[in-house]
Coordinates of C-alpha atoms in Angstrom, one line a residue:
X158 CA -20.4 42.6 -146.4
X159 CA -22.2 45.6 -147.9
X160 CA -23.0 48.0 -145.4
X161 CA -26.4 50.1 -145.6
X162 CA -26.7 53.9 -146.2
X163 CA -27.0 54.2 -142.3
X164 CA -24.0 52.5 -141.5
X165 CA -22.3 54.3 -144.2
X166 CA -23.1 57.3 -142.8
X167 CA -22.9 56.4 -139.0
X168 CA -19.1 55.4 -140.4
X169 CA -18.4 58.4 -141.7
X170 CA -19.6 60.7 -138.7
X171 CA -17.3 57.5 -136.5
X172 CA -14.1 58.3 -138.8
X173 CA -14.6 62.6 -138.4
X174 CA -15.2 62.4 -134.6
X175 CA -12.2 60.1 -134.0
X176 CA -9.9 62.9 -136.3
X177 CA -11.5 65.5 -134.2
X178 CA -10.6 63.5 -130.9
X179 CA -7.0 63.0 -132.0
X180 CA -6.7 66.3 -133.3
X181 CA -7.9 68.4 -130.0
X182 CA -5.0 65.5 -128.0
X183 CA -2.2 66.5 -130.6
X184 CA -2.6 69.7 -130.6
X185 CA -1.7 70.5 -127.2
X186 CA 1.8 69.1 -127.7
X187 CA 2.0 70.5 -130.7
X188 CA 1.4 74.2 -129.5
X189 CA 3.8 73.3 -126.4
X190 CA 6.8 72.2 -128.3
X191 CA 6.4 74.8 -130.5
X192 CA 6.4 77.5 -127.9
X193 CA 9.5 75.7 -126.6
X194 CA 11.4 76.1 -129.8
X195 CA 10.2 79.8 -130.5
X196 CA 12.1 83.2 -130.1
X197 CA 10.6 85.6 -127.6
X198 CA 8.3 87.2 -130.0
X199 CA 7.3 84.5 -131.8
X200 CA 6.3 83.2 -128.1
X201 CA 3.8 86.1 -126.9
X202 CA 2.0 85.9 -130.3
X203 CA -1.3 84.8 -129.7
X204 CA -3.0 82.1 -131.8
X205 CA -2.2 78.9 -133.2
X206 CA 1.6 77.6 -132.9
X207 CA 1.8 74.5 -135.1
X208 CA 5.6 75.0 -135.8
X209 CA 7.9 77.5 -134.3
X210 CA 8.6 80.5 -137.2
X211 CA 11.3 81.5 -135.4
X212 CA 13.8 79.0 -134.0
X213 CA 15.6 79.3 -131.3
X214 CA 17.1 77.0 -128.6
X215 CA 17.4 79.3 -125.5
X216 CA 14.5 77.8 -122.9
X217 CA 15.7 74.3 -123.8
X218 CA 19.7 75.6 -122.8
X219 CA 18.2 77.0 -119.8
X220 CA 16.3 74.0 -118.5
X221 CA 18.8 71.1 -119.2
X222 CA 21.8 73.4 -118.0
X223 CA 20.1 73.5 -114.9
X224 CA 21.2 71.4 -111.9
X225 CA 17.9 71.2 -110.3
X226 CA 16.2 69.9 -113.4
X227 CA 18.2 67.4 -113.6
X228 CA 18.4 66.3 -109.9
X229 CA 14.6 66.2 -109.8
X230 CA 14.5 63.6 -112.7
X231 CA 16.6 61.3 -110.9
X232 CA 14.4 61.4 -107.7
X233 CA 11.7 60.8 -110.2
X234 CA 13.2 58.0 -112.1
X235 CA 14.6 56.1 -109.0
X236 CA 10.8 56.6 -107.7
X237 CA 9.6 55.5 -111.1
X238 CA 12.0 52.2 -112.0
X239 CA 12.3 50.9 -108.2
X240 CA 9.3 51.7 -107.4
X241 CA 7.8 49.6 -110.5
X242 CA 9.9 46.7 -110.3
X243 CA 9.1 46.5 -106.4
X244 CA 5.7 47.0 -107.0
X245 CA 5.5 43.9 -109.8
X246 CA 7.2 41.8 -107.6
X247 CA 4.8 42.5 -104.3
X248 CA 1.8 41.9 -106.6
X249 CA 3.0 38.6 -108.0
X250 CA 3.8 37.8 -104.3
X251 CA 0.6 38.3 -103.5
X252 CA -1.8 37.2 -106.2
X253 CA -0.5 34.0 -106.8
X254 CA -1.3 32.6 -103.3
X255 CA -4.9 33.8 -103.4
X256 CA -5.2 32.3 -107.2
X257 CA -4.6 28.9 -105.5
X258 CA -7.7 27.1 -105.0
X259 CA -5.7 24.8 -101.7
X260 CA -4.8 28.4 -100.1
X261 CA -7.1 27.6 -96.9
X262 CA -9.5 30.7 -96.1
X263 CA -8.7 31.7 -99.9
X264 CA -12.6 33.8 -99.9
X265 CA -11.7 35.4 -96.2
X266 CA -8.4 37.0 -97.6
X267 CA -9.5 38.2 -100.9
X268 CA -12.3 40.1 -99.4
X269 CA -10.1 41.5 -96.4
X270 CA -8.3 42.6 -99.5
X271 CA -11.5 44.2 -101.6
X272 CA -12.7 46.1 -98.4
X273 CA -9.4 48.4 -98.7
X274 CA -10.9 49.8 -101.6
X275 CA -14.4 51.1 -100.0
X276 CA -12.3 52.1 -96.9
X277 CA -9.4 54.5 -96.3
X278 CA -8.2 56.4 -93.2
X279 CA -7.8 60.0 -94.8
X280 CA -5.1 62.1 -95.5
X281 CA -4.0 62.8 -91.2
X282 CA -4.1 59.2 -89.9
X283 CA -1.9 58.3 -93.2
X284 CA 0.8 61.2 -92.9
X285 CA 0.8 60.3 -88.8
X286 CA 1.7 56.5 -90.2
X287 CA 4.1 57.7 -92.7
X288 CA 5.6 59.9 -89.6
X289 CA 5.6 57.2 -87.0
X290 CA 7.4 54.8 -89.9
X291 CA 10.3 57.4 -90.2
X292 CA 9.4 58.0 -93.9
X293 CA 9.8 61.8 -93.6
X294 CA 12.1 63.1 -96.3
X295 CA 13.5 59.6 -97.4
X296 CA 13.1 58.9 -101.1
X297 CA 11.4 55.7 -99.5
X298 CA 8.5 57.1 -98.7
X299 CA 7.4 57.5 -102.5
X300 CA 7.0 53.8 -102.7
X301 CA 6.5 52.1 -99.7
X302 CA 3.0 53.8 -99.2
X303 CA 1.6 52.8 -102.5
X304 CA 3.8 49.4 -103.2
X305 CA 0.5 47.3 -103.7
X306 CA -2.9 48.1 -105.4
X307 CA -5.9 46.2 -104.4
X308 CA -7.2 46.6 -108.0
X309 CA -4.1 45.6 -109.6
X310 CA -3.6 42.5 -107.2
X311 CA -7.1 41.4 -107.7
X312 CA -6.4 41.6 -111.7
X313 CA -3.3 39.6 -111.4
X314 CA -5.1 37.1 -109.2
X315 CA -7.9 36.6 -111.9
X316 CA -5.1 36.3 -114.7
X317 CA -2.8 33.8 -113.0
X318 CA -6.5 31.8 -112.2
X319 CA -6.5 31.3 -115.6
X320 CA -3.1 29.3 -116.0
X321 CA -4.0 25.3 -116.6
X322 CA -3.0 23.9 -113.3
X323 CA -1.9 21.0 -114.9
X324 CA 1.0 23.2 -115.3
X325 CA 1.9 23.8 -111.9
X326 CA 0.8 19.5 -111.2
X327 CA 3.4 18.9 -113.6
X328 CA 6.4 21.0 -111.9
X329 CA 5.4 19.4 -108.7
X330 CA 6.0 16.0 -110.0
X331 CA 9.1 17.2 -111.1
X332 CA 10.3 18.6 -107.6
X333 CA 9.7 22.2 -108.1
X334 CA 8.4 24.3 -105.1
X335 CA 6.0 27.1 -105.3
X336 CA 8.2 29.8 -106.0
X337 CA 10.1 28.2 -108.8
X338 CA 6.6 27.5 -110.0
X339 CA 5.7 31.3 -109.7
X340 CA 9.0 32.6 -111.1
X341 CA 9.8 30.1 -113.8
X342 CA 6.2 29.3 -114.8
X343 CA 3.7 31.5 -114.0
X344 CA 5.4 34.6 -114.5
X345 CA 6.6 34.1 -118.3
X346 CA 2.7 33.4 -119.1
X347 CA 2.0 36.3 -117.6
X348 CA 3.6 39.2 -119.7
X349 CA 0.8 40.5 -121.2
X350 CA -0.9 41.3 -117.7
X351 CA 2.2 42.3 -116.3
X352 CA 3.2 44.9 -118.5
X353 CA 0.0 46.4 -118.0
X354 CA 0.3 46.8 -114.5
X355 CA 4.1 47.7 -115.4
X356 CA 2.6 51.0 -117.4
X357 CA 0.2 51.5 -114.7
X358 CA 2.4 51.7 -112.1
X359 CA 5.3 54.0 -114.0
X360 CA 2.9 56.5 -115.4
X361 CA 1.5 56.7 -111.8
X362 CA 5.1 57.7 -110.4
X363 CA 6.0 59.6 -112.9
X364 CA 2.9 61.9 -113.0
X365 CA 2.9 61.9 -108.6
X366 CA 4.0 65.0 -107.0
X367 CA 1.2 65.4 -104.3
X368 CA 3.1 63.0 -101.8
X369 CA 6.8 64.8 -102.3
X370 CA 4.7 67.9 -101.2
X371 CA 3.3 66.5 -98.3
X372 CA 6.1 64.2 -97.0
X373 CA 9.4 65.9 -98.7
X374 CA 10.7 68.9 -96.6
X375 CA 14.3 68.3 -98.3
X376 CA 14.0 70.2 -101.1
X377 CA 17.0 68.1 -103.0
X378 CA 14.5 65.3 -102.6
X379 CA 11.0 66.3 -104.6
X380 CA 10.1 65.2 -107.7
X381 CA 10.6 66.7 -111.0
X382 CA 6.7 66.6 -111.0
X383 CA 6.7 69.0 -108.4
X384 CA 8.9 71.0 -109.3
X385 CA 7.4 71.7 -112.9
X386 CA 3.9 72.7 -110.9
X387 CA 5.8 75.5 -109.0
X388 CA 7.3 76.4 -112.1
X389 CA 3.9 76.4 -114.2
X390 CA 1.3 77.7 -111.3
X391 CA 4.0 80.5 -110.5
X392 CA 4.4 83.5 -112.1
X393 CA 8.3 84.4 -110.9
X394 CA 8.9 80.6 -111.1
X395 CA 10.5 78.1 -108.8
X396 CA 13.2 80.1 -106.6
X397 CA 15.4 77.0 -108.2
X398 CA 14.6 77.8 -111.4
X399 CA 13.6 81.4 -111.8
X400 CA 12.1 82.8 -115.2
X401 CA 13.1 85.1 -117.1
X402 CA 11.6 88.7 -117.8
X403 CA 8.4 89.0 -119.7
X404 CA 10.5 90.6 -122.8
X405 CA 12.2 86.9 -122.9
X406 CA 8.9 85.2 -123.3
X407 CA 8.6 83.1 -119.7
X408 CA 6.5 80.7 -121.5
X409 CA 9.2 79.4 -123.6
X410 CA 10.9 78.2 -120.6
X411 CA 7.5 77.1 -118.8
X412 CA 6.8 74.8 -122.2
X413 CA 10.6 73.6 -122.7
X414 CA 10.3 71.9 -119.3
X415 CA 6.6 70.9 -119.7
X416 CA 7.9 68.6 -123.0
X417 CA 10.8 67.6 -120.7
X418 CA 8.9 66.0 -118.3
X419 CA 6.4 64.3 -120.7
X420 CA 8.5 62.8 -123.3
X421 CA 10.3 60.2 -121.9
X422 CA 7.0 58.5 -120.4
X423 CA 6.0 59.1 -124.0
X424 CA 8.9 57.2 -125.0
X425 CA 8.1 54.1 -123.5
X426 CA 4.4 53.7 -123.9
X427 CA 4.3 52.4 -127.0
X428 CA 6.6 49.5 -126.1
X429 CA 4.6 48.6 -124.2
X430 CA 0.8 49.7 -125.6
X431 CA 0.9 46.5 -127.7
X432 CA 0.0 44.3 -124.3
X433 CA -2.5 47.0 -123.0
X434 CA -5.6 45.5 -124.2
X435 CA -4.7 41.8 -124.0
X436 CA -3.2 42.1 -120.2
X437 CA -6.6 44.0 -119.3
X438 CA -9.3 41.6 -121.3
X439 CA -7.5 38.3 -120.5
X440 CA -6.7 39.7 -116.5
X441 CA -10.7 40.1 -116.1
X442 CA -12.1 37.1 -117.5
X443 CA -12.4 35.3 -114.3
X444 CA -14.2 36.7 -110.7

């Protein structure tokens, strides 16, 4: 198809604003891990820092010798893999009844549902719940609270709508109850949508660290989310983690633990990016 000088050119501007776009994302991480890498010196020089000129290893020795660091990322991960799998399962539980066209008072319970989203009870009714349900320093209470999403349940109800119910007719016939129709049927059909919600929900724990410093007085309890804002916002650092002197560059140790916390969510993104688009389109098609 030939294209006119217009589109040519709107093409071109399209192509240079995307590099621009990319470029200003990349660079941050760039600068960061090269600060990370960098001597002192080569830390405190101001400009641009596309590659350390001076290598040297000692913030990354300080943060992964560091027994805080790495107790932090285990409260994170346990928050971040059970609360994930947990969360999945809840939302299957609970969008593949109200998918069912036989569910009686199927409109009633959806829009119980919806209303949640207009309507919350603000922060001191919540902590008073999350007080009165013994959730106080218990690694619990980093999932419990926010196990289901109303948008992500009404997005799994609208995918699993869209499974032939021929399908689930058939199993029936052949004996098969509702939950071996949900777990042996419904939920291999649905891996596009669910890995979506998957990502979702494990970038969401990952990235959290207002709850642990609401609900977590147990210090060997936060989140290593947490604990990398105390390091960052402070200037002596986290009393767990201290800094070093300004003639050691604090930054270096400030960026080291910045690309510690961000790589390994970075890691597993693009195994699962490839059902982003499809889980979101095909989970929307139907109201």
């Amino acid at each position: 198809m030939k294209l006119s000088t217009g589109e040519k050119v709107f093409q071109v501007f399209l192509i240079l604003f995307v590099i621009i776009l990319c470029i200003t994302m990349i660079y941050p991480f760039l600068h960061v891990l090269s600060i990370s890498f960098s001597t002192p010196a080569e830390a405190l020089r101001p400009g641009i820092h596309f590659y350390p000129k001076e290598v040297s290893f000692f913030a990354w020795k300080r943060v992964l010798t560091t027994d805080t660091v790495w107790q932090t990322m285990g409260n994170t991960v346990f928050r971040t893999v059970v609360g994930t799998v947990l969360t999945l399962v809840f939302l299957s539980l609970g969008a593949y009844p109200l998918s069912r066209k036989y569910l009686p008072h199927r409109g009633f319970y959806t829009m119980f549902i919806v209303v949640t989203m207009f309507f919350g009870g603000g922060l001191i009714p919540t902590y008073l719940l999350i007080k009165s349900l013994g959730l106080i320093n218990s690694l619990w209470v980093y999932i419990v609270p926010g196990l289901l999403s109303t948008f992500n349940l009404l997005l799994l109800r609208n995918f699993f709508m869209g499974i032939p119910e021929e399908l689930e007719d058939s199993a029936k016939i052949d004996g098969a109850n509702d939950m071996r129709i949900l777990f042996t049927i419904v939920i291999p059909l649905s891996k596009p949508v669910l890995a979506t919600l998957a990502l979702w929900t494990a970038v969401g724990h990952w990235n959290a660290w207002f709850d642990a410093m609401l609900y977590m007085q147990d210090q060997s309890k936060i989140v290593l989310q947490l604990f990398l804002r105390r390091l960052v916002i402070s200037a002596e650092g986290d009393p767990m983690l201290p800094l070093p002197t300004n003639e050691q560059a604090p930054e270096m140790v400030k960026a080291a633990i910045i690309m510690f916390t961000a790589l390994p969510i970075l890691m597993i993104y693009p195994f699962l990016q490839r059902f982003f688009v499809k889980g979101i389109m095909v989970g929307s098609l139907k109201g």
